JSON list of C-alpha atoms and ligand atoms in Angstrom, two decimals:
[
{"chain": "A", "resi": 1, "resn": "MET", "atom": "CA", "xyz": [-53.48, 119.49, 116.15]},
{"chain": "A", "resi": 2, "resn": "ASN", "atom": "CA", "xyz": [-52.92, 118.68, 112.47]},
{"chain": "A", "resi": 3, "resn": "GLY", "atom": "CA", "xyz": [-49.46, 117.31, 111.73]},
{"chain": "A", "resi": 4, "resn": "ILE", "atom": "CA", "xyz": [-48.31, 116.96, 115.32]},
{"chain": "A", "resi": 5, "resn": "GLU", "atom": "CA", "xyz": [-47.99, 113.42, 116.65]},
{"chain": "A", "resi": 6, "resn": "LYS", "atom": "CA", "xyz": [-46.53, 114.29, 120.01]},
{"chain": "A", "resi": 7, "resn": "LEU", "atom": "CA", "xyz": [-45.74, 117.47, 121.88]},
{"chain": "A", "resi": 8, "resn": "ASN", "atom": "CA", "xyz": [-43.51, 117.34, 124.91]},
{"chain": "A", "resi": 9, "resn": "ILE", "atom": "CA", "xyz": [-42.35, 120.11, 127.19]},
{"chain": "A", "resi": 10, "resn": "GLU", "atom": "CA", "xyz": [-39.56, 119.09, 129.53]},
{"chain": "A", "resi": 11, "resn": "LYS", "atom": "CA", "xyz": [-37.99, 121.08, 132.28]},
{"chain": "A", "resi": 12, "resn": "ASN", "atom": "CA", "xyz": [-34.44, 120.49, 133.47]},
{"chain": "A", "resi": 13, "resn": "ASN", "atom": "CA", "xyz": [-32.67, 122.68, 136.01]},
{"chain": "A", "resi": 14, "resn": "ASN", "atom": "CA", "xyz": [-32.19, 125.80, 133.99]},
{"chain": "A", "resi": 15, "resn": "GLN", "atom": "CA", "xyz": [-33.54, 124.64, 130.65]},
{"chain": "A", "resi": 16, "resn": "THR", "atom": "CA", "xyz": [-36.86, 124.11, 128.98]},
{"chain": "A", "resi": 17, "resn": "LEU", "atom": "CA", "xyz": [-37.01, 121.65, 126.11]},
{"chain": "A", "resi": 18, "resn": "ILE", "atom": "CA", "xyz": [-39.91, 121.60, 123.69]},
{"chain": "A", "resi": 19, "resn": "LYS", "atom": "CA", "xyz": [-40.01, 118.43, 121.63]},
{"chain": "A", "resi": 20, "resn": "ILE", "atom": "CA", "xyz": [-42.41, 118.08, 118.74]},
{"chain": "A", "resi": 21, "resn": "LEU", "atom": "CA", "xyz": [-42.85, 114.87, 116.78]},
{"chain": "A", "resi": 22, "resn": "ILE", "atom": "CA", "xyz": [-44.09, 115.74, 113.32]},
{"chain": "A", "resi": 23, "resn": "ASP", "atom": "CA", "xyz": [-46.31, 113.51, 111.20]},
{"chain": "A", "resi": 24, "resn": "LYS", "atom": "CA", "xyz": [-44.37, 112.14, 108.22]},
{"chain": "A", "resi": 25, "resn": "ASN", "atom": "CA", "xyz": [-47.00, 113.53, 105.83]},
{"chain": "A", "resi": 26, "resn": "TYR", "atom": "CA", "xyz": [-46.13, 117.05, 106.92]},
{"chain": "A", "resi": 27, "resn": "GLU", "atom": "CA", "xyz": [-43.12, 119.24, 106.35]},
{"chain": "A", "resi": 28, "resn": "LYS", "atom": "CA", "xyz": [-41.64, 121.75, 108.75]},
{"chain": "A", "resi": 29, "resn": "GLU", "atom": "CA", "xyz": [-40.15, 125.20, 108.53]},
{"chain": "A", "resi": 30, "resn": "LEU", "atom": "CA", "xyz": [-38.59, 126.96, 111.47]},
{"chain": "A", "resi": 31, "resn": "GLN", "atom": "CA", "xyz": [-38.65, 130.72, 111.68]},
{"chain": "A", "resi": 32, "resn": "ASP", "atom": "CA", "xyz": [-36.59, 132.55, 114.28]},
{"chain": "A", "resi": 33, "resn": "ASN", "atom": "CA", "xyz": [-37.86, 136.05, 115.09]},
{"chain": "A", "resi": 34, "resn": "LYS", "atom": "CA", "xyz": [-35.66, 136.83, 118.08]},
{"chain": "A", "resi": 35, "resn": "GLU", "atom": "CA", "xyz": [-38.16, 136.57, 121.00]},
{"chain": "A", "resi": 36, "resn": "GLU", "atom": "CA", "xyz": [-40.61, 134.46, 119.05]},
{"chain": "A", "resi": 37, "resn": "VAL", "atom": "CA", "xyz": [-39.96, 131.17, 117.31]},
{"chain": "A", "resi": 38, "resn": "ILE", "atom": "CA", "xyz": [-42.48, 129.93, 114.79]},
{"chain": "A", "resi": 39, "resn": "LEU", "atom": "CA", "xyz": [-42.63, 126.34, 113.60]},
{"chain": "A", "resi": 40, "resn": "LYS", "atom": "CA", "xyz": [-44.72, 126.04, 110.48]},
{"chain": "A", "resi": 41, "resn": "ILE", "atom": "CA", "xyz": [-46.10, 122.57, 109.81]},
{"chain": "A", "resi": 42, "resn": "THR", "atom": "CA", "xyz": [-47.63, 122.12, 106.39]},
{"chain": "A", "resi": 43, "resn": "GLU", "atom": "CA", "xyz": [-49.22, 119.09, 104.81]},
{"chain": "A", "resi": 44, "resn": "LYS", "atom": "CA", "xyz": [-47.07, 117.69, 101.99]},
{"chain": "A", "resi": 45, "resn": "LYS", "atom": "CA", "xyz": [-48.74, 117.80, 98.63]},
{"chain": "A", "resi": 46, "resn": "ASN", "atom": "CA", "xyz": [-48.45, 114.82, 96.34]},
{"chain": "A", "resi": 47, "resn": "GLU", "atom": "CA", "xyz": [-47.97, 116.72, 93.13]},
{"chain": "A", "resi": 48, "resn": "PRO", "atom": "CA", "xyz": [-47.25, 115.07, 89.83]},
{"chain": "A", "resi": 49, "resn": "PRO", "atom": "CA", "xyz": [-43.94, 116.39, 88.46]},
{"chain": "A", "resi": 50, "resn": "ASP", "atom": "CA", "xyz": [-45.69, 117.22, 85.21]},
{"chain": "A", "resi": 51, "resn": "LYS", "atom": "CA", "xyz": [-44.50, 120.65, 84.14]},
{"chain": "A", "resi": 52, "resn": "GLN", "atom": "CA", "xyz": [-47.71, 121.27, 82.22]},
{"chain": "A", "resi": 53, "resn": "LEU", "atom": "CA", "xyz": [-49.40, 121.66, 85.58]},
{"chain": "A", "resi": 54, "resn": "LYS", "atom": "CA", "xyz": [-46.70, 124.07, 86.78]},
{"chain": "A", "resi": 55, "resn": "PRO", "atom": "CA", "xyz": [-46.17, 126.31, 83.78]},
{"chain": "A", "resi": 56, "resn": "LEU", "atom": "CA", "xyz": [-44.53, 129.01, 85.90]},
{"chain": "A", "resi": 57, "resn": "LYS", "atom": "CA", "xyz": [-42.13, 126.70, 87.70]},
{"chain": "A", "resi": 58, "resn": "ASP", "atom": "CA", "xyz": [-38.90, 128.49, 88.75]},
{"chain": "A", "resi": 59, "resn": "LYS", "atom": "CA", "xyz": [-40.30, 131.93, 87.84]},
{"chain": "A", "resi": 60, "resn": "LYS", "atom": "CA", "xyz": [-39.89, 134.62, 90.47]},
{"chain": "A", "resi": 61, "resn": "ILE", "atom": "CA", "xyz": [-42.67, 137.17, 90.22]},
{"chain": "A", "resi": 62, "resn": "ILE", "atom": "CA", "xyz": [-42.45, 140.35, 92.30]},
{"chain": "A", "resi": 63, "resn": "ILE", "atom": "CA", "xyz": [-45.87, 141.69, 93.25]},
{"chain": "A", "resi": 64, "resn": "ASP", "atom": "CA", "xyz": [-45.90, 145.23, 94.61]},
{"chain": "A", "resi": 65, "resn": "PRO", "atom": "CA", "xyz": [-49.06, 146.25, 96.48]},
{"chain": "A", "resi": 66, "resn": "GLY", "atom": "CA", "xyz": [-49.03, 150.04, 96.08]},
{"chain": "A", "resi": 67, "resn": "HIS", "atom": "CA", "xyz": [-49.15, 152.45, 99.07]},
{"chain": "A", "resi": 68, "resn": "GLY", "atom": "CA", "xyz": [-49.65, 151.16, 102.66]},
{"chain": "A", "resi": 69, "resn": "GLY", "atom": "CA", "xyz": [-49.34, 152.61, 106.15]},
{"chain": "A", "resi": 70, "resn": "THR", "atom": "CA", "xyz": [-49.80, 156.38, 106.07]},
{"chain": "A", "resi": 71, "resn": "SER", "atom": "CA", "xyz": [-50.08, 156.35, 102.28]},
{"chain": "A", "resi": 72, "resn": "PHE", "atom": "CA", "xyz": [-53.74, 155.50, 101.62]},
{"chain": "A", "resi": 73, "resn": "GLY", "atom": "CA", "xyz": [-53.75, 156.01, 97.87]},
{"chain": "A", "resi": 74, "resn": "ALA", "atom": "CA", "xyz": [-57.17, 156.78, 96.41]},
{"chain": "A", "resi": 75, "resn": "VAL", "atom": "CA", "xyz": [-60.20, 156.69, 98.72]},
{"chain": "A", "resi": 76, "resn": "GLY", "atom": "CA", "xyz": [-63.70, 155.87, 97.50]},
{"chain": "A", "resi": 77, "resn": "GLN", "atom": "CA", "xyz": [-66.99, 157.51, 98.45]},
{"chain": "A", "resi": 78, "resn": "THR", "atom": "CA", "xyz": [-67.83, 154.65, 100.81]},
{"chain": "A", "resi": 79, "resn": "GLY", "atom": "CA", "xyz": [-64.42, 154.98, 102.46]},
{"chain": "A", "resi": 80, "resn": "VAL", "atom": "CA", "xyz": [-62.78, 152.11, 100.56]},
{"chain": "A", "resi": 81, "resn": "ARG", "atom": "CA", "xyz": [-59.03, 152.66, 100.60]},
{"chain": "A", "resi": 82, "resn": "GLU", "atom": "CA", "xyz": [-56.77, 151.85, 97.69]},
{"chain": "A", "resi": 83, "resn": "LYS", "atom": "CA", "xyz": [-53.96, 150.55, 99.90]},
{"chain": "A", "resi": 84, "resn": "ASP", "atom": "CA", "xyz": [-56.25, 147.82, 101.25]},
{"chain": "A", "resi": 85, "resn": "LEU", "atom": "CA", "xyz": [-57.56, 146.76, 97.84]},
{"chain": "A", "resi": 86, "resn": "ASN", "atom": "CA", "xyz": [-54.00, 146.69, 96.48]},
{"chain": "A", "resi": 87, "resn": "LEU", "atom": "CA", "xyz": [-52.90, 144.31, 99.22]},
{"chain": "A", "resi": 88, "resn": "GLN", "atom": "CA", "xyz": [-56.01, 142.09, 99.01]},
{"chain": "A", "resi": 89, "resn": "THR", "atom": "CA", "xyz": [-55.63, 141.76, 95.25]},
{"chain": "A", "resi": 90, "resn": "SER", "atom": "CA", "xyz": [-51.89, 141.06, 95.55]},
{"chain": "A", "resi": 91, "resn": "LEU", "atom": "CA", "xyz": [-52.52, 138.28, 98.05]},
{"chain": "A", "resi": 92, "resn": "ILE", "atom": "CA", "xyz": [-54.95, 136.63, 95.61]},
{"chain": "A", "resi": 93, "resn": "ILE", "atom": "CA", "xyz": [-52.37, 136.97, 92.81]},
{"chain": "A", "resi": 94, "resn": "GLU", "atom": "CA", "xyz": [-49.78, 135.37, 95.10]},
{"chain": "A", "resi": 95, "resn": "LYS", "atom": "CA", "xyz": [-52.06, 132.39, 95.71]},
{"chain": "A", "resi": 96, "resn": "LEU", "atom": "CA", "xyz": [-52.79, 131.88, 92.01]},
{"chain": "A", "resi": 97, "resn": "LEU", "atom": "CA", "xyz": [-49.11, 132.17, 91.06]},
{"chain": "A", "resi": 98, "resn": "THR", "atom": "CA", "xyz": [-48.07, 129.69, 93.73]},
{"chain": "A", "resi": 99, "resn": "ASN", "atom": "CA", "xyz": [-50.59, 127.20, 92.34]},
{"chain": "A", "resi": 100, "resn": "LEU", "atom": "CA", "xyz": [-48.87, 127.50, 88.95]},
{"chain": "A", "resi": 101, "resn": "GLY", "atom": "CA", "xyz": [-45.46, 126.76, 90.41]},
{"chain": "A", "resi": 102, "resn": "ALA", "atom": "CA", "xyz": [-44.13, 130.32, 90.51]},
{"chain": "A", "resi": 103, "resn": "LYS", "atom": "CA", "xyz": [-42.49, 131.95, 93.47]},
{"chain": "A", "resi": 104, "resn": "ALA", "atom": "CA", "xyz": [-44.41, 135.13, 94.26]},
{"chain": "A", "resi": 105, "resn": "ILE", "atom": "CA", "xyz": [-42.59, 137.73, 96.34]},
{"chain": "A", "resi": 106, "resn": "LEU", "atom": "CA", "xyz": [-44.63, 140.62, 97.74]},
{"chain": "A", "resi": 107, "resn": "THR", "atom": "CA", "xyz": [-43.01, 143.95, 98.58]},
{"chain": "A", "resi": 108, "resn": "ARG", "atom": "CA", "xyz": [-45.34, 144.23, 101.57]},
{"chain": "A", "resi": 109, "resn": "ILE", "atom": "CA", "xyz": [-47.64, 141.69, 103.19]},
{"chain": "A", "resi": 110, "resn": "LYS", "atom": "CA", "xyz": [-49.34, 144.02, 105.65]},
{"chain": "A", "resi": 111, "resn": "ASP", "atom": "CA", "xyz": [-50.52, 147.59, 106.05]},
{"chain": "A", "resi": 112, "resn": "GLU", "atom": "CA", "xyz": [-47.19, 149.37, 106.46]},
{"chain": "A", "resi": 113, "resn": "ASN", "atom": "CA", "xyz": [-45.09, 152.14, 104.93]},
{"chain": "A", "resi": 114, "resn": "VAL", "atom": "CA", "xyz": [-42.69, 150.89, 102.29]},
{"chain": "A", "resi": 115, "resn": "THR", "atom": "CA", "xyz": [-40.55, 153.38, 100.36]},
{"chain": "A", "resi": 116, "resn": "LEU", "atom": "CA", "xyz": [-40.22, 153.17, 96.58]},
{"chain": "A", "resi": 117, "resn": "ALA", "atom": "CA", "xyz": [-36.52, 152.37, 97.00]},
{"chain": "A", "resi": 118, "resn": "GLN", "atom": "CA", "xyz": [-37.36, 149.48, 99.33]},
{"chain": "A", "resi": 119, "resn": "ARG", "atom": "CA", "xyz": [-39.83, 148.10, 96.78]},
{"chain": "A", "resi": 120, "resn": "VAL", "atom": "CA", "xyz": [-37.20, 148.22, 94.05]},
{"chain": "A", "resi": 121, "resn": "ASN", "atom": "CA", "xyz": [-34.63, 146.61, 96.37]},
{"chain": "A", "resi": 122, "resn": "VAL", "atom": "CA", "xyz": [-36.95, 143.68, 97.06]},
{"chain": "A", "resi": 123, "resn": "ALA", "atom": "CA", "xyz": [-37.31, 143.17, 93.31]},
{"chain": "A", "resi": 124, "resn": "ASN", "atom": "CA", "xyz": [-33.64, 143.55, 92.40]},
{"chain": "A", "resi": 125, "resn": "ASN", "atom": "CA", "xyz": [-32.14, 141.75, 95.41]},
{"chain": "A", "resi": 126, "resn": "ASN", "atom": "CA", "xyz": [-34.40, 138.75, 94.81]},
{"chain": "A", "resi": 127, "resn": "LYS", "atom": "CA", "xyz": [-33.55, 138.82, 91.10]},
{"chain": "A", "resi": 128, "resn": "GLY", "atom": "CA", "xyz": [-37.21, 138.77, 90.13]},
{"chain": "A", "resi": 129, "resn": "ASP", "atom": "CA", "xyz": [-38.19, 137.76, 86.61]},
{"chain": "A", "resi": 130, "resn": "LEU", "atom": "CA", "xyz": [-41.13, 140.18, 86.43]},
{"chain": "A", "resi": 131, "resn": "PHE", "atom": "CA", "xyz": [-42.33, 143.13, 88.52]},
{"chain": "A", "resi": 132, "resn": "ILE", "atom": "CA", "xyz": [-45.99, 144.07, 88.72]},
{"chain": "A", "resi": 133, "resn": "SER", "atom": "CA", "xyz": [-47.18, 146.98, 90.81]},
{"chain": "A", "resi": 134, "resn": "VAL", "atom": "CA", "xyz": [-50.84, 146.72, 91.84]},
{"chain": "A", "resi": 135, "resn": "HIS", "atom": "CA", "xyz": [-52.84, 149.95, 92.17]},
{"chain": "A", "resi": 136, "resn": "TYR", "atom": "CA", "xyz": [-56.37, 151.21, 91.73]},
{"chain": "A", "resi": 137, "resn": "ASN", "atom": "CA", "xyz": [-57.01, 154.58, 90.21]},
{"chain": "A", "resi": 138, "resn": "GLY", "atom": "CA", "xyz": [-58.34, 157.79, 91.70]},
{"chain": "A", "resi": 139, "resn": "TYR", "atom": "CA", "xyz": [-59.26, 161.22, 90.34]},
{"chain": "A", "resi": 140, "resn": "SER", "atom": "CA", "xyz": [-60.93, 164.39, 91.58]},
{"chain": "A", "resi": 141, "resn": "ASP", "atom": "CA", "xyz": [-63.69, 163.98, 88.98]},
{"chain": "A", "resi": 142, "resn": "PRO", "atom": "CA", "xyz": [-65.84, 161.00, 90.00]},
{"chain": "A", "resi": 143, "resn": "GLN", "atom": "CA", "xyz": [-66.79, 160.49, 86.35]},
{"chain": "A", "resi": 144, "resn": "ALA", "atom": "CA", "xyz": [-63.29, 159.24, 85.51]},
{"chain": "A", "resi": 145, "resn": "ASN", "atom": "CA", "xyz": [-63.41, 155.50, 84.85]},
{"chain": "A", "resi": 146, "resn": "GLY", "atom": "CA", "xyz": [-61.77, 152.61, 83.02]},
{"chain": "A", "resi": 147, "resn": "THR", "atom": "CA", "xyz": [-58.65, 150.45, 82.90]},
{"chain": "A", "resi": 148, "resn": "GLU", "atom": "CA", "xyz": [-55.09, 151.57, 82.22]},
{"chain": "A", "resi": 149, "resn": "THR", "atom": "CA", "xyz": [-51.60, 150.07, 82.56]},
{"chain": "A", "resi": 150, "resn": "TYR", "atom": "CA", "xyz": [-48.20, 151.77, 82.75]},
{"chain": "A", "resi": 151, "resn": "TRP", "atom": "CA", "xyz": [-44.65, 150.93, 81.74]},
{"chain": "A", "resi": 152, "resn": "SER", "atom": "CA", "xyz": [-41.47, 153.02, 81.48]},
{"chain": "A", "resi": 153, "resn": "SER", "atom": "CA", "xyz": [-39.35, 153.37, 78.35]},
{"chain": "A", "resi": 154, "resn": "GLN", "atom": "CA", "xyz": [-36.41, 153.93, 80.74]},
{"chain": "A", "resi": 155, "resn": "GLY", "atom": "CA", "xyz": [-37.06, 150.58, 82.38]},
{"chain": "A", "resi": 156, "resn": "THR", "atom": "CA", "xyz": [-36.08, 147.08, 81.31]},
{"chain": "A", "resi": 157, "resn": "LYS", "atom": "CA", "xyz": [-36.72, 145.55, 77.89]},
{"chain": "A", "resi": 158, "resn": "GLY", "atom": "CA", "xyz": [-39.94, 143.54, 77.86]},
{"chain": "A", "resi": 159, "resn": "SER", "atom": "CA", "xyz": [-41.83, 146.05, 80.00]},
{"chain": "A", "resi": 160, "resn": "GLU", "atom": "CA", "xyz": [-44.00, 147.30, 77.14]},
{"chain": "A", "resi": 161, "resn": "LYS", "atom": "CA", "xyz": [-44.95, 143.74, 76.20]},
{"chain": "A", "resi": 162, "resn": "LEU", "atom": "CA", "xyz": [-45.84, 142.99, 79.82]},
{"chain": "A", "resi": 163, "resn": "ALA", "atom": "CA", "xyz": [-47.94, 146.16, 80.14]},
{"chain": "A", "resi": 164, "resn": "ALA", "atom": "CA", "xyz": [-49.78, 145.42, 76.87]},
{"chain": "A", "resi": 165, "resn": "LEU", "atom": "CA", "xyz": [-50.60, 141.86, 77.96]},
{"chain": "A", "resi": 166, "resn": "LEU", "atom": "CA", "xyz": [-51.80, 143.06, 81.38]},
{"chain": "A", "resi": 167, "resn": "GLN", "atom": "CA", "xyz": [-54.03, 145.68, 79.79]},
{"chain": "A", "resi": 168, "resn": "THR", "atom": "CA", "xyz": [-55.58, 143.16, 77.35]},
{"chain": "A", "resi": 169, "resn": "GLN", "atom": "CA", "xyz": [-56.25, 140.56, 80.03]},
{"chain": "A", "resi": 170, "resn": "LEU", "atom": "CA", "xyz": [-57.65, 143.07, 82.53]},
{"chain": "A", "resi": 171, "resn": "LEU", "atom": "CA", "xyz": [-60.02, 144.43, 79.90]},
{"chain": "A", "resi": 172, "resn": "GLU", "atom": "CA", "xyz": [-61.15, 140.92, 79.06]},
{"chain": "A", "resi": 173, "resn": "LYS", "atom": "CA", "xyz": [-61.89, 140.10, 82.70]},
{"chain": "A", "resi": 174, "resn": "LEU", "atom": "CA", "xyz": [-63.42, 143.43, 83.77]},
{"chain": "A", "resi": 175, "resn": "GLN", "atom": "CA", "xyz": [-65.07, 144.63, 80.53]},
{"chain": "A", "resi": 176, "resn": "ARG", "atom": "CA", "xyz": [-64.52, 148.29, 81.43]},
{"chain": "A", "resi": 177, "resn": "ARG", "atom": "CA", "xyz": [-63.43, 151.18, 79.23]},
{"chain": "A", "resi": 178, "resn": "ASN", "atom": "CA", "xyz": [-60.00, 150.91, 77.62]},
{"chain": "A", "resi": 179, "resn": "ARG", "atom": "CA", "xyz": [-57.89, 153.93, 78.62]},
{"chain": "A", "resi": 180, "resn": "GLY", "atom": "CA", "xyz": [-54.87, 152.32, 77.01]},
{"chain": "A", "resi": 181, "resn": "VAL", "atom": "CA", "xyz": [-51.30, 151.33, 77.79]},
{"chain": "A", "resi": 182, "resn": "LYS", "atom": "CA", "xyz": [-49.36, 154.38, 78.93]},
{"chain": "A", "resi": 183, "resn": "GLN", "atom": "CA", "xyz": [-45.75, 155.30, 79.29]},
{"chain": "A", "resi": 184, "resn": "ALA", "atom": "CA", "xyz": [-44.65, 156.94, 82.55]},
{"chain": "A", "resi": 185, "resn": "ASN", "atom": "CA", "xyz": [-41.35, 157.49, 84.25]},
{"chain": "A", "resi": 186, "resn": "PHE", "atom": "CA", "xyz": [-42.43, 156.00, 87.61]},
{"chain": "A", "resi": 187, "resn": "TYR", "atom": "CA", "xyz": [-39.53, 155.18, 89.92]},
{"chain": "A", "resi": 188, "resn": "VAL", "atom": "CA", "xyz": [-40.47, 151.53, 90.47]},
{"chain": "A", "resi": 189, "resn": "LEU", "atom": "CA", "xyz": [-40.83, 150.96, 86.72]},
{"chain": "A", "resi": 190, "resn": "ARG", "atom": "CA", "xyz": [-37.58, 152.73, 85.86]},
{"chain": "A", "resi": 191, "resn": "GLU", "atom": "CA", "xyz": [-35.27, 151.30, 88.54]},
{"chain": "A", "resi": 192, "resn": "THR", "atom": "CA", "xyz": [-36.30, 147.64, 88.51]},
{"chain": "A", "resi": 193, "resn": "LYS", "atom": "CA", "xyz": [-33.96, 145.36, 86.58]},
{"chain": "A", "resi": 194, "resn": "MET", "atom": "CA", "xyz": [-36.68, 143.18, 85.08]},
{"chain": "A", "resi": 195, "resn": "PRO", "atom": "CA", "xyz": [-39.72, 143.79, 82.86]},
{"chain": "A", "resi": 196, "resn": "ALA", "atom": "CA", "xyz": [-42.04, 145.93, 84.97]},
{"chain": "A", "resi": 197, "resn": "ALA", "atom": "CA", "xyz": [-45.57, 147.32, 84.74]},
{"chain": "A", "resi": 198, "resn": "LEU", "atom": "CA", "xyz": [-48.10, 149.07, 86.96]},
{"chain": "A", "resi": 199, "resn": "ILE", "atom": "CA", "xyz": [-51.81, 148.28, 86.72]},
{"chain": "A", "resi": 200, "resn": "GLU", "atom": "CA", "xyz": [-54.76, 150.59, 87.41]},
{"chain": "A", "resi": 201, "resn": "PRO", "atom": "CA", "xyz": [-57.69, 148.23, 86.73]},
{"chain": "A", "resi": 202, "resn": "LEU", "atom": "CA", "xyz": [-60.51, 150.53, 87.94]},
{"chain": "A", "resi": 203, "resn": "PHE", "atom": "CA", "xyz": [-61.23, 153.91, 89.54]},
{"chain": "A", "resi": 204, "resn": "ILE", "atom": "CA", "xyz": [-62.08, 153.69, 93.24]},
{"chain": "A", "resi": 205, "resn": "THR", "atom": "CA", "xyz": [-63.30, 157.29, 93.00]},
{"chain": "A", "resi": 206, "resn": "ASN", "atom": "CA", "xyz": [-65.91, 156.33, 90.39]},
{"chain": "A", "resi": 207, "resn": "PRO", "atom": "CA", "xyz": [-69.07, 155.19, 92.27]},
{"chain": "A", "resi": 208, "resn": "VAL", "atom": "CA", "xyz": [-69.89, 152.46, 89.72]},
{"chain": "A", "resi": 209, "resn": "GLU", "atom": "CA", "xyz": [-66.39, 151.02, 89.65]},
{"chain": "A", "resi": 210, "resn": "GLU", "atom": "CA", "xyz": [-66.08, 151.31, 93.43]},
{"chain": "A", "resi": 211, "resn": "GLN", "atom": "CA", "xyz": [-69.12, 149.04, 93.77]},
{"chain": "A", "resi": 212, "resn": "ILE", "atom": "CA", "xyz": [-67.51, 146.58, 91.35]},
{"chain": "A", "resi": 213, "resn": "ILE", "atom": "CA", "xyz": [-64.20, 146.35, 93.12]},
{"chain": "A", "resi": 214, "resn": "ILE", "atom": "CA", "xyz": [-65.49, 145.97, 96.68]},
{"chain": "A", "resi": 215, "resn": "LYS", "atom": "CA", "xyz": [-66.84, 142.55, 95.64]},
{"chain": "A", "resi": 216, "resn": "GLU", "atom": "CA", "xyz": [-64.17, 139.94, 96.23]},
{"chain": "A", "resi": 217, "resn": "GLU", "atom": "CA", "xyz": [-65.18, 138.01, 93.07]},
{"chain": "A", "resi": 218, "resn": "ASN", "atom": "CA", "xyz": [-64.15, 141.02, 91.01]},
{"chain": "A", "resi": 219, "resn": "MET", "atom": "CA", "xyz": [-60.84, 141.30, 92.81]},
{"chain": "A", "resi": 220, "resn": "VAL", "atom": "CA", "xyz": [-60.33, 137.65, 91.86]},
{"chain": "A", "resi": 221, "resn": "LYS", "atom": "CA", "xyz": [-61.02, 138.66, 88.24]},
{"chain": "A", "resi": 222, "resn": "VAL", "atom": "CA", "xyz": [-58.26, 141.28, 88.42]},
{"chain": "A", "resi": 223, "resn": "ALA", "atom": "CA", "xyz": [-55.89, 138.69, 89.89]},
{"chain": "A", "resi": 224, "resn": "GLU", "atom": "CA", "xyz": [-56.80, 136.17, 87.18]},
{"chain": "A", "resi": 225, "resn": "GLY", "atom": "CA", "xyz": [-56.20, 138.80, 84.51]},
{"chain": "A", "resi": 226, "resn": "VAL", "atom": "CA", "xyz": [-52.73, 139.48, 85.93]},
{"chain": "A", "resi": 227, "resn": "VAL", "atom": "CA", "xyz": [-51.88, 135.79, 86.04]},
{"chain": "A", "resi": 228, "resn": "ASP", "atom": "CA", "xyz": [-53.19, 135.21, 82.48]},
{"chain": "A", "resi": 229, "resn": "ALA", "atom": "CA", "xyz": [-50.95, 138.03, 81.29]},
{"chain": "A", "resi": 230, "resn": "ILE", "atom": "CA", "xyz": [-47.92, 136.44, 83.00]},
{"chain": "A", "resi": 231, "resn": "LEU", "atom": "CA", "xyz": [-48.73, 133.07, 81.40]},
{"chain": "A", "resi": 232, "resn": "LYS", "atom": "CA", "xyz": [-49.00, 134.73, 77.97]},
{"chain": "A", "resi": 233, "resn": "PHE", "atom": "CA", "xyz": [-45.74, 136.59, 78.57]},
{"chain": "A", "resi": 234, "resn": "TYR", "atom": "CA", "xyz": [-43.94, 133.24, 78.78]},
{"chain": "A", "resi": 235, "resn": "SER", "atom": "CA", "xyz": [-45.90, 131.37, 76.11]},
{"chain": "B", "resi": 301, "resn": "ZN", "atom": "ZN1", "xyz": [-51.97, 154.09, 93.68]}
]
C-alpha cells in the first residue's frame, strides 16, 4: 500500500488498536464519520514556493454544480442529464483551481438534492471570494443554441465583471454562438455575498451541442474557460 510502512492490528481484552506507520513522504488526514473513520494518506508534493506558479493562492472559489438528486435540469435527446454534466464539469474546475493554488469548495460533490438556500449558505459561511454556478441550457425548441452567462444587479459588486469574463472565455474555448451576458434575479446570484455568476455554456437540448458536450475534452474546455476567467478577474 502506498504510504504505509507498517500496519498493526492489536487486540487487548476489550479493545482493538489499529496502528499505522506512515511513510515520511506522505501526509495524513483523519476524517471521523461516526461509524466510519477514514485516514487519508497523500503523497507530499515538493512544490516551489514561487507564487507565479500558484496565482490563485489563498483564493476561495465556490463552485455550484446546478440541480442534483430529483432535480435533473435539462435532459438531452440521448438521455444526457444536465445535473450530471454540471457535476462532472465542476469536478474538473475544482482540479484545475487546486493546481493553481486556490481552494475550490463545491456546493455538492455527488448526485443529491441541495436547496438554493443551502448553496448560498455554503458560499457565505465559507466566505468565498467568488461564486460560480455551473449549468447547461435547455429549451423546448431543439434549435436553441449558444453560450450565455448570468449575473444579478441585486447581487454583489464585481458580478457583472465576472459574468463578462466568463462569457468571453467560454466563447473563446467553445466557439459557439454568443447569446450574451444577461441580468437575472436568480436567488443564488442575489443572496451570495461575493461576486457571483451562472454559466450556461451550451444547450443540452440542441442535438449538435449535446454531441459536443458529451465528449469529456469539451467539458475540459468549459472548465478551462471558467478558470481563465477567474485568472483574468484577479489580473
Ligand atoms: Zn440548470
